PDB file of N, CA and C in Angstrom:
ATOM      1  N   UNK A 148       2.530 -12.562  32.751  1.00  0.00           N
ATOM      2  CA  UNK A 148       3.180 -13.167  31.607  1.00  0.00           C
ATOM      3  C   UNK A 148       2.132 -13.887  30.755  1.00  0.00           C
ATOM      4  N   UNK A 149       2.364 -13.642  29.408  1.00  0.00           N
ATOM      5  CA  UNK A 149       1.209 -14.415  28.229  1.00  0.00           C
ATOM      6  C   UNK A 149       1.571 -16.062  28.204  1.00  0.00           C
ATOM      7  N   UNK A 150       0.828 -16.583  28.496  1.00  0.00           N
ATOM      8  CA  UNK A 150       0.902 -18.004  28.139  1.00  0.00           C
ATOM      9  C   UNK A 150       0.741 -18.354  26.314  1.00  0.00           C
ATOM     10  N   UNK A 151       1.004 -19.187  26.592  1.00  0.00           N
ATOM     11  CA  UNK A 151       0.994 -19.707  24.923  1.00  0.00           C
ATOM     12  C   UNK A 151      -0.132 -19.307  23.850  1.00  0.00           C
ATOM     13  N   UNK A 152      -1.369 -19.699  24.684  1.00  0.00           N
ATOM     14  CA  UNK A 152      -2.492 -19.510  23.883  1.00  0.00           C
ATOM     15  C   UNK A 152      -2.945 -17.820  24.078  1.00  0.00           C
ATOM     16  N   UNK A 153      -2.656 -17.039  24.756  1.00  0.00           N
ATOM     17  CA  UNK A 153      -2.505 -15.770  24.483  1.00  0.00           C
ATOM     18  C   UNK A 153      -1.568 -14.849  23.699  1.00  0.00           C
ATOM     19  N   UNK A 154      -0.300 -15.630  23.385  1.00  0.00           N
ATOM     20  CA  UNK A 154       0.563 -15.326  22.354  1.00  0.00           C
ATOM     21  C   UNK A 154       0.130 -15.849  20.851  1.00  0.00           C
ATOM     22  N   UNK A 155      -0.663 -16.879  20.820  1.00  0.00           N
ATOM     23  CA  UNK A 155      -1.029 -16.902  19.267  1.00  0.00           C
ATOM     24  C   UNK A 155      -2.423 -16.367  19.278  1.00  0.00           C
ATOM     25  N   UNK A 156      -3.369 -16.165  20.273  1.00  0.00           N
ATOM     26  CA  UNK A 156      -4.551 -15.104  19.732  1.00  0.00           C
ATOM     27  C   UNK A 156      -3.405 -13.564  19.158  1.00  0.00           C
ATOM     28  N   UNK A 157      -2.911 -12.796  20.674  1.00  0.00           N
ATOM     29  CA  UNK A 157      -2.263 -11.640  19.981  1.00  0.00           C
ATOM     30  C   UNK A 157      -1.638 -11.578  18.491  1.00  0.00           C
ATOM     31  N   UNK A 158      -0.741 -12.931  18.347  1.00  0.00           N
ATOM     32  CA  UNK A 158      -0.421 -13.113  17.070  1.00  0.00           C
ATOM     33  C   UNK A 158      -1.430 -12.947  15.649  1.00  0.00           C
ATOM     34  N   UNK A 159      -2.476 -13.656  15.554  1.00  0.00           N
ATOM     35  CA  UNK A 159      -3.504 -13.767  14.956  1.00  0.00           C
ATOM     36  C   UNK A 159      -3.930 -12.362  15.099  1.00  0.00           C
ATOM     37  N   UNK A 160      -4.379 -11.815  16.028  1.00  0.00           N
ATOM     38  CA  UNK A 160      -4.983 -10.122  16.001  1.00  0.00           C
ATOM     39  C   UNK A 160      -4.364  -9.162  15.314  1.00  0.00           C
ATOM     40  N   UNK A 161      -2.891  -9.343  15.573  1.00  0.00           N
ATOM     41  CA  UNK A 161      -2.216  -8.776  15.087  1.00  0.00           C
ATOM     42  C   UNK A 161      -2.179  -8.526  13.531  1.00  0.00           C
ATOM     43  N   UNK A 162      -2.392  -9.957  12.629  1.00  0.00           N
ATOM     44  CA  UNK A 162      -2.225 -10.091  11.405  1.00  0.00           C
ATOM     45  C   UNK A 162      -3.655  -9.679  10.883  1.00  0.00           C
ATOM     46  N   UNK A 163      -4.282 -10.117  11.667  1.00  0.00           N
ATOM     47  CA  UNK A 163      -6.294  -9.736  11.133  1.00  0.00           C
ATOM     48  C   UNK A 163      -5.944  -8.036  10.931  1.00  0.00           C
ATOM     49  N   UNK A 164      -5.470  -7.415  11.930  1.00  0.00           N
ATOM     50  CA  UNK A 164      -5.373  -6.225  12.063  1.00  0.00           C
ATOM     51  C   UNK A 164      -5.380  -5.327  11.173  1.00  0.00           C
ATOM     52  N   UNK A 165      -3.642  -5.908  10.651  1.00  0.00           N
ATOM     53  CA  UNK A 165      -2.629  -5.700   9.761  1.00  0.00           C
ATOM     54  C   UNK A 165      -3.238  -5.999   8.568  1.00  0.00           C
ATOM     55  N   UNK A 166      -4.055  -6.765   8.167  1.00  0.00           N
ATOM     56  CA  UNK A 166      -4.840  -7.099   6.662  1.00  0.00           C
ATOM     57  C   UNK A 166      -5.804  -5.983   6.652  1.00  0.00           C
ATOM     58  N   UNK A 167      -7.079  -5.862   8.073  1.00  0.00           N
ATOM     59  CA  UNK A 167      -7.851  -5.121   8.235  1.00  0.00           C
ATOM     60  C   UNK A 167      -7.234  -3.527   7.443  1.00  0.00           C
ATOM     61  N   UNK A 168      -6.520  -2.933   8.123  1.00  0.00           N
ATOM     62  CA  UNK A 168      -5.948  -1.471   8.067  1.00  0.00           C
ATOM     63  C   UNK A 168      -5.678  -1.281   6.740  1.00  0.00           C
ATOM     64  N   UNK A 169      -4.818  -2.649   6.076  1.00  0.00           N
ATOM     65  CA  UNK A 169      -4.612  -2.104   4.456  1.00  0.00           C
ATOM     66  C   UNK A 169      -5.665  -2.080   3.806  1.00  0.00           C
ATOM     67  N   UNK A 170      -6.550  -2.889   4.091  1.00  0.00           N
ATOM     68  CA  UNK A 170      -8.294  -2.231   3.403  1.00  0.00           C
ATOM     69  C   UNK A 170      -8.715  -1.565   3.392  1.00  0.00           C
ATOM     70  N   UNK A 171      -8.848  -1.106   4.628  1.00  0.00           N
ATOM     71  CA  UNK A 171      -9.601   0.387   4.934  1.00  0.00           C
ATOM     72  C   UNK A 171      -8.548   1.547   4.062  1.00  0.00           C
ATOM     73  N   UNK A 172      -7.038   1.172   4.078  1.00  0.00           N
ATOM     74  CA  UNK A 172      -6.422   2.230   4.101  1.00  0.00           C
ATOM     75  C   UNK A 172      -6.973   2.660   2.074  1.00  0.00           C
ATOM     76  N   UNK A 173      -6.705   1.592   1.459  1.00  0.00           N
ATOM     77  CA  UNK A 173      -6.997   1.299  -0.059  1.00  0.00           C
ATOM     78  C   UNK A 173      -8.224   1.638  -0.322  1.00  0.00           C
ATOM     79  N   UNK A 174      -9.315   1.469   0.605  1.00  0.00           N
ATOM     80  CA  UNK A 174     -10.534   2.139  -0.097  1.00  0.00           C
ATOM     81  C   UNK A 174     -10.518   3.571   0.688  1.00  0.00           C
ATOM     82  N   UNK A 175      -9.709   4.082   1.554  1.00  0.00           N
ATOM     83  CA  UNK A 175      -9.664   5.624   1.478  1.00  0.00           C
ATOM     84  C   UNK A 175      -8.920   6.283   0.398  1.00  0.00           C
ATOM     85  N   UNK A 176      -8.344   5.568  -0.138  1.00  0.00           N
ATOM     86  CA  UNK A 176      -7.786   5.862  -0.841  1.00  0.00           C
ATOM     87  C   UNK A 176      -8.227   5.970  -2.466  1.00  0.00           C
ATOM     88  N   UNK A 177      -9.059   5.560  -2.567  1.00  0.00           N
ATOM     89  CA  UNK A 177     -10.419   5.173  -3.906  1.00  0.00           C
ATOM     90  C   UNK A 177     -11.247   6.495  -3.697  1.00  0.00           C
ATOM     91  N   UNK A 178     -11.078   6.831  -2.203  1.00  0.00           N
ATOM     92  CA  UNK A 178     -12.600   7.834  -2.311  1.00  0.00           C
ATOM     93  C   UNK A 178     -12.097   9.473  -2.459  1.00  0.00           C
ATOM     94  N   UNK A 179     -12.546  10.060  -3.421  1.00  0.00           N
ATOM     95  CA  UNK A 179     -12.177  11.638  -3.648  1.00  0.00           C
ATOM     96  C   UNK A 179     -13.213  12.629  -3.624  1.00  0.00           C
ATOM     97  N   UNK A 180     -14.401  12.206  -3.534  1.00  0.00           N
ATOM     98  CA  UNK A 180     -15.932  13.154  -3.524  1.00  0.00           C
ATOM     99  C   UNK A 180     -15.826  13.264  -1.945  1.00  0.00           C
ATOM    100  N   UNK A 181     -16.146  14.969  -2.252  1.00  0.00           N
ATOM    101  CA  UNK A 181     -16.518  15.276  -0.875  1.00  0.00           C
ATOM    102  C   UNK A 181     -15.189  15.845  -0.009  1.00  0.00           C
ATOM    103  N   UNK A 182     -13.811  15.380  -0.688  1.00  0.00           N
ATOM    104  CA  UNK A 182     -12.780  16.167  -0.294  1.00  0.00           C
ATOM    105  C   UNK A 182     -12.830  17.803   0.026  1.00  0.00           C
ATOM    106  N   UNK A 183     -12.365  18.172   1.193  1.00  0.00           N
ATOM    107  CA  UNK A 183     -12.784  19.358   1.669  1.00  0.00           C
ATOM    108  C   UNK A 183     -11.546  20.322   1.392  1.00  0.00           C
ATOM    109  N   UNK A 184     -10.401  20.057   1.085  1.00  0.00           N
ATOM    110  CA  UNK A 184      -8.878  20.502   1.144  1.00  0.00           C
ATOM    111  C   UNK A 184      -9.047  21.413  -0.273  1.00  0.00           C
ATOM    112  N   UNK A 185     -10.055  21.562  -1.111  1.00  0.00           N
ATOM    113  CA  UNK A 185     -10.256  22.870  -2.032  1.00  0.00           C
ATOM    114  C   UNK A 185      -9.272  22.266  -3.326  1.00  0.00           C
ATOM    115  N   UNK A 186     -10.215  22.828  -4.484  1.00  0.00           N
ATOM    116  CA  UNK A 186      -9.355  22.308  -5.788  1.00  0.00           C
ATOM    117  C   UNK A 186      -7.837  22.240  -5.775  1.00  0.00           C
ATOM    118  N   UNK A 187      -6.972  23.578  -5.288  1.00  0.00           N
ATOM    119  CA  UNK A 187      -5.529  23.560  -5.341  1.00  0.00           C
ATOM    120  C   UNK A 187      -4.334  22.612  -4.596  1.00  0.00           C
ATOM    121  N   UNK A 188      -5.398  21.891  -3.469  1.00  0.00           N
ATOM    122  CA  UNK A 188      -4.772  21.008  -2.904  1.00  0.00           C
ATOM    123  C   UNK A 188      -3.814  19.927  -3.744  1.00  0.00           C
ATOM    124  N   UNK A 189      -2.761  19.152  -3.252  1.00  0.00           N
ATOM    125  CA  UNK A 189      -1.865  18.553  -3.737  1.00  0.00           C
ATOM    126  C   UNK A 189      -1.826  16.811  -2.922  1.00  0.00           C
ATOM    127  N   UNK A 190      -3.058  16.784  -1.848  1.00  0.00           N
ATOM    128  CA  UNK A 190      -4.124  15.899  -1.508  1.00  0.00           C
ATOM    129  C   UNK A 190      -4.626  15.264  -2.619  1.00  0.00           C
ATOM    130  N   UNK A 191      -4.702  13.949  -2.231  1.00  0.00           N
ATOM    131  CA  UNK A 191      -5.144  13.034  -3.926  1.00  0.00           C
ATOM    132  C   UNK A 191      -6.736  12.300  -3.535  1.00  0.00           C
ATOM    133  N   UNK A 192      -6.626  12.181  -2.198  1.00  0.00           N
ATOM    134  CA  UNK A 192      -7.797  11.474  -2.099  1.00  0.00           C
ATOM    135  C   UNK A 192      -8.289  11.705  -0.309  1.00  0.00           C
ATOM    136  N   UNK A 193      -9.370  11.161  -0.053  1.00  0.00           N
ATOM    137  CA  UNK A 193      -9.874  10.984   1.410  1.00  0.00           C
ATOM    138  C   UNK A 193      -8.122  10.701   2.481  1.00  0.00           C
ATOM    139  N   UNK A 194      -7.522   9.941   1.907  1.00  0.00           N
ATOM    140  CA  UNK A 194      -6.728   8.835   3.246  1.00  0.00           C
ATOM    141  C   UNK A 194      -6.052  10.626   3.064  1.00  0.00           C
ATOM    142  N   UNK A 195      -5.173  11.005   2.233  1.00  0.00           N
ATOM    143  CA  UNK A 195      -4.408  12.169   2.526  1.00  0.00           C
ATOM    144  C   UNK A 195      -5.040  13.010   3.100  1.00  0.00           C
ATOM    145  N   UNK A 196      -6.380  13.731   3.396  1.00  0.00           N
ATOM    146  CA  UNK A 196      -6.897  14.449   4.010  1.00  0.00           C
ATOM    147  C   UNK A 196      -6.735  13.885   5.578  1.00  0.00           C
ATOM    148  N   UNK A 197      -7.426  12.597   5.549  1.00  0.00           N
ATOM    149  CA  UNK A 197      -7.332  12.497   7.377  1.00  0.00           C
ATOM    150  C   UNK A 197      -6.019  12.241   7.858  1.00  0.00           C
ATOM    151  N   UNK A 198      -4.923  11.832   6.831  1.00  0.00           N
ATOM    152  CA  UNK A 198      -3.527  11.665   7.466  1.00  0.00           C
ATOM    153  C   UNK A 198      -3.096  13.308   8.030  1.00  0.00           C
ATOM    154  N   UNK A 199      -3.023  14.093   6.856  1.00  0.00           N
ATOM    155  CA  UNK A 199      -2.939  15.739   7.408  1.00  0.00           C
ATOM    156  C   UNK A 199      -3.493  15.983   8.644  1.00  0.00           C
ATOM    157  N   UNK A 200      -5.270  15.769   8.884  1.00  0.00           N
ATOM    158  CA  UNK A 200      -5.483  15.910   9.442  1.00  0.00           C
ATOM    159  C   UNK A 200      -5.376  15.538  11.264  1.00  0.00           C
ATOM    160  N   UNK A 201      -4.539  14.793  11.107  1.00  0.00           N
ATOM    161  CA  UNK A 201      -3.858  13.583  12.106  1.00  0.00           C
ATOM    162  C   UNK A 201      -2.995  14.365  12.694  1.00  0.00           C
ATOM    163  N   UNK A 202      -2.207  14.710  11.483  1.00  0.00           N
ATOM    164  CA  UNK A 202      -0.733  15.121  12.021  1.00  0.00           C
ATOM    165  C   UNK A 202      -0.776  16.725  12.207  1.00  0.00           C
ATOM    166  N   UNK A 203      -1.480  17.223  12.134  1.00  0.00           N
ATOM    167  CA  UNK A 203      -1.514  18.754  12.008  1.00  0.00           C
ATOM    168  C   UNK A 203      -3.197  18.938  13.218  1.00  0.00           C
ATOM    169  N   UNK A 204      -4.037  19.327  12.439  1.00  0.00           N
ATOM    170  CA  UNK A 204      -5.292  19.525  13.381  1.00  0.00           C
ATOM    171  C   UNK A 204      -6.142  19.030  12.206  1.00  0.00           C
ATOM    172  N   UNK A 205      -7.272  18.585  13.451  1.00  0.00           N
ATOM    173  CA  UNK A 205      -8.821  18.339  12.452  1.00  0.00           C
ATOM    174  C   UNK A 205      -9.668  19.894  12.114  1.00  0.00           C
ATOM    175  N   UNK A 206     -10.256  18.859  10.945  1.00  0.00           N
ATOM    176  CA  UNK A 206     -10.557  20.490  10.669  1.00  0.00           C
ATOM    177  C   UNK A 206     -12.480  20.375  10.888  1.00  0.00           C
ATOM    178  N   UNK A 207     -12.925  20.859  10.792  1.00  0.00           N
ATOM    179  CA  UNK A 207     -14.341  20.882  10.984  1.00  0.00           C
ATOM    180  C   UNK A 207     -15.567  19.900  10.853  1.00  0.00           C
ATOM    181  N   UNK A 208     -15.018  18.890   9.522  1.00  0.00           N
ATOM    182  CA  UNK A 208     -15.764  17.972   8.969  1.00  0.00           C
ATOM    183  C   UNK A 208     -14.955  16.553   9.479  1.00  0.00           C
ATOM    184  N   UNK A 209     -14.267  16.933  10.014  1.00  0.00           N
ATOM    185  CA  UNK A 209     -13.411  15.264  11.293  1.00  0.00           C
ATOM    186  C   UNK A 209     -14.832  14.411  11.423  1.00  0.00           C
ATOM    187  N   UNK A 210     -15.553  15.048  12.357  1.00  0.00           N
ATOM    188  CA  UNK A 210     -16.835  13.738  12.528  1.00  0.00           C
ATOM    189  C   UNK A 210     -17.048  12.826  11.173  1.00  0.00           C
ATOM    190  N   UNK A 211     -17.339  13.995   9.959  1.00  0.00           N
ATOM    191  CA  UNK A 211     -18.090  13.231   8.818  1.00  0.00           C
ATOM    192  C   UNK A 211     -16.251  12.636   8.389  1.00  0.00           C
ATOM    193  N   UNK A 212     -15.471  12.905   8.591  1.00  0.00           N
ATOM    194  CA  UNK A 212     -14.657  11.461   7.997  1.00  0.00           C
ATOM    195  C   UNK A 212     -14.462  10.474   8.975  1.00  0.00           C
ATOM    196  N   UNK A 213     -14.493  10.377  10.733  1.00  0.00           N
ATOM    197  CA  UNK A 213     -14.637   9.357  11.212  1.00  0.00           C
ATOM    198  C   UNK A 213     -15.795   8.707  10.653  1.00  0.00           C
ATOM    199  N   UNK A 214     -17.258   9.012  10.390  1.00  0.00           N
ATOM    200  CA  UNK A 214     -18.018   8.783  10.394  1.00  0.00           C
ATOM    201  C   UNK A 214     -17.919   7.462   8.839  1.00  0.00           C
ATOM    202  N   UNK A 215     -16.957   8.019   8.170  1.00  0.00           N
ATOM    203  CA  UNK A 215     -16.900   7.322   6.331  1.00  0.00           C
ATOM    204  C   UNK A 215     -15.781   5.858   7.058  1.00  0.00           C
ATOM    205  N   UNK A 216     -14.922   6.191   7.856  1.00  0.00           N
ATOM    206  CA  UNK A 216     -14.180   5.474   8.365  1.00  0.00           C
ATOM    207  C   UNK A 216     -14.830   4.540   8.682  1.00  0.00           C
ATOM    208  N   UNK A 217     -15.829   4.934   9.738  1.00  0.00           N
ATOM    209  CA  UNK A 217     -16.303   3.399  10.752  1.00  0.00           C
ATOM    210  C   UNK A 217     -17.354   2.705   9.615  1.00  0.00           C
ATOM    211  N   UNK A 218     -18.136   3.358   8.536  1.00  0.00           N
ATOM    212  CA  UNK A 218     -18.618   2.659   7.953  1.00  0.00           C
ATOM    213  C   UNK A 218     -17.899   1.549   7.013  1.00  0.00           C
ATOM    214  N   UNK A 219     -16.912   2.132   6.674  1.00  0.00           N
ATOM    215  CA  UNK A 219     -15.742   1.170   6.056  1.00  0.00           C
ATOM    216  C   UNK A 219     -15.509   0.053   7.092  1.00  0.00           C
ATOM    217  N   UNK A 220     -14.917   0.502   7.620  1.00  0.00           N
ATOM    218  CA  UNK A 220     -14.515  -0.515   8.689  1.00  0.00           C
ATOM    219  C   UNK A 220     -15.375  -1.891   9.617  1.00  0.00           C
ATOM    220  N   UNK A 221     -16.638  -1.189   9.633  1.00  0.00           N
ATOM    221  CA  UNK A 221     -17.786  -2.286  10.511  1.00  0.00           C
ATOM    222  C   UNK A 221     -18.072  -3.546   9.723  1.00  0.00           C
ATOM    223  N   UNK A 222     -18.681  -3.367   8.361  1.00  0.00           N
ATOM    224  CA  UNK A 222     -18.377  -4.483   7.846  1.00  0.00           C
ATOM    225  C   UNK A 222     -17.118  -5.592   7.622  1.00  0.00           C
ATOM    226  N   UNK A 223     -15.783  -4.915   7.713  1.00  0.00           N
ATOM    227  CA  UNK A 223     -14.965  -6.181   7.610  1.00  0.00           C
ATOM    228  C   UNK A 223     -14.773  -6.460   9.293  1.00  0.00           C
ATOM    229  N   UNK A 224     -14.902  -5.902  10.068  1.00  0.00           N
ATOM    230  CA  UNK A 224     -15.002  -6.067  11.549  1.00  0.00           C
ATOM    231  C   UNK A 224     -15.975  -7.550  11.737  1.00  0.00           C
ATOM    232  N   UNK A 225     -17.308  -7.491  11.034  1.00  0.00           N
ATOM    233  CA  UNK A 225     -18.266  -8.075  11.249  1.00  0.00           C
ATOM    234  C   UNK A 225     -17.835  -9.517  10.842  1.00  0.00           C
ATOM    235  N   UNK A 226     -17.288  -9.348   9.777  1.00  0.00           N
ATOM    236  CA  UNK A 226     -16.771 -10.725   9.050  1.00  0.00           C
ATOM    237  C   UNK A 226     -15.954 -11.631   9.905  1.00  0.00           C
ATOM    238  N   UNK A 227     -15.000 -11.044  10.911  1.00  0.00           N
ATOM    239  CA  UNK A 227     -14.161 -11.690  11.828  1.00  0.00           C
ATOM    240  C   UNK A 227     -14.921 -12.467  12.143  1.00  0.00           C
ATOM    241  N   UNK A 228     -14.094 -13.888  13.069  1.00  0.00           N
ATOM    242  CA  UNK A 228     -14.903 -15.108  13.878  1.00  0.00           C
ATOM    243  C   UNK A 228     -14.376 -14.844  15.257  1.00  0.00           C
ATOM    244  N   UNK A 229     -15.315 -15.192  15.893  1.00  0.00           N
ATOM    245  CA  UNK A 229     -14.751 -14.338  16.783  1.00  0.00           C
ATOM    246  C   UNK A 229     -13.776 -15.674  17.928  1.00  0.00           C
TER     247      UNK A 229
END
C-alpha cells in the first residue's frame, strides 16, 4: 500500500508527465520534413506518421523517428528536479 508521500510523488509524476507528452506531442506536430508517407498522404505532420505507425506496423525508418522523439524529449526530461 502507497503511503502518503508516495501518493503525492505519483501524483506530481503524473502531471509532469501529462505536461511533458503535450510538448513532445505539439512539436511533433510542427515537424513535416522528412515525412516518409509520400506526397498523397492525408498525414499532416511527423505525430500522424508515428501514431499510424503505432497502430498498424512500423515501417522502416521507426529508428530515425524514435530517434527525433528522444531528442525532443531529453531536454525537457533534463529540466525536471529530481
Amino acid at each position: 500500500m502507497l503511503d502518503y508521500r508516495d501518493s503525492i510523488i505519483a501524483g506530481i509524476a503524473k502531471i509532469e508527465c501529462l505536461r511533458i507528452s503535450k510538448k513532445i506531442i505539439r512539436a511533433l506536430q510542427r515537424l513535416s520534413d522528412g515525412m516518409q508517407s509520400g506526397d498523397d498522404t492525408p498525414l499532416k505532420n511527423i505525430w500522424d506518421e508515428i501514431c499510424v505507425q503505432v497502430q498498424y506496423e512500423e515501417s522502416v525508418m521507426w529508428d530515425a523517428y524514435l530517434s527525433t522523439v528522444s531528442q525532443i524529449i531529453l531536454p525537457e526530461v533534463e529540466k525536471l528536479d529530481e
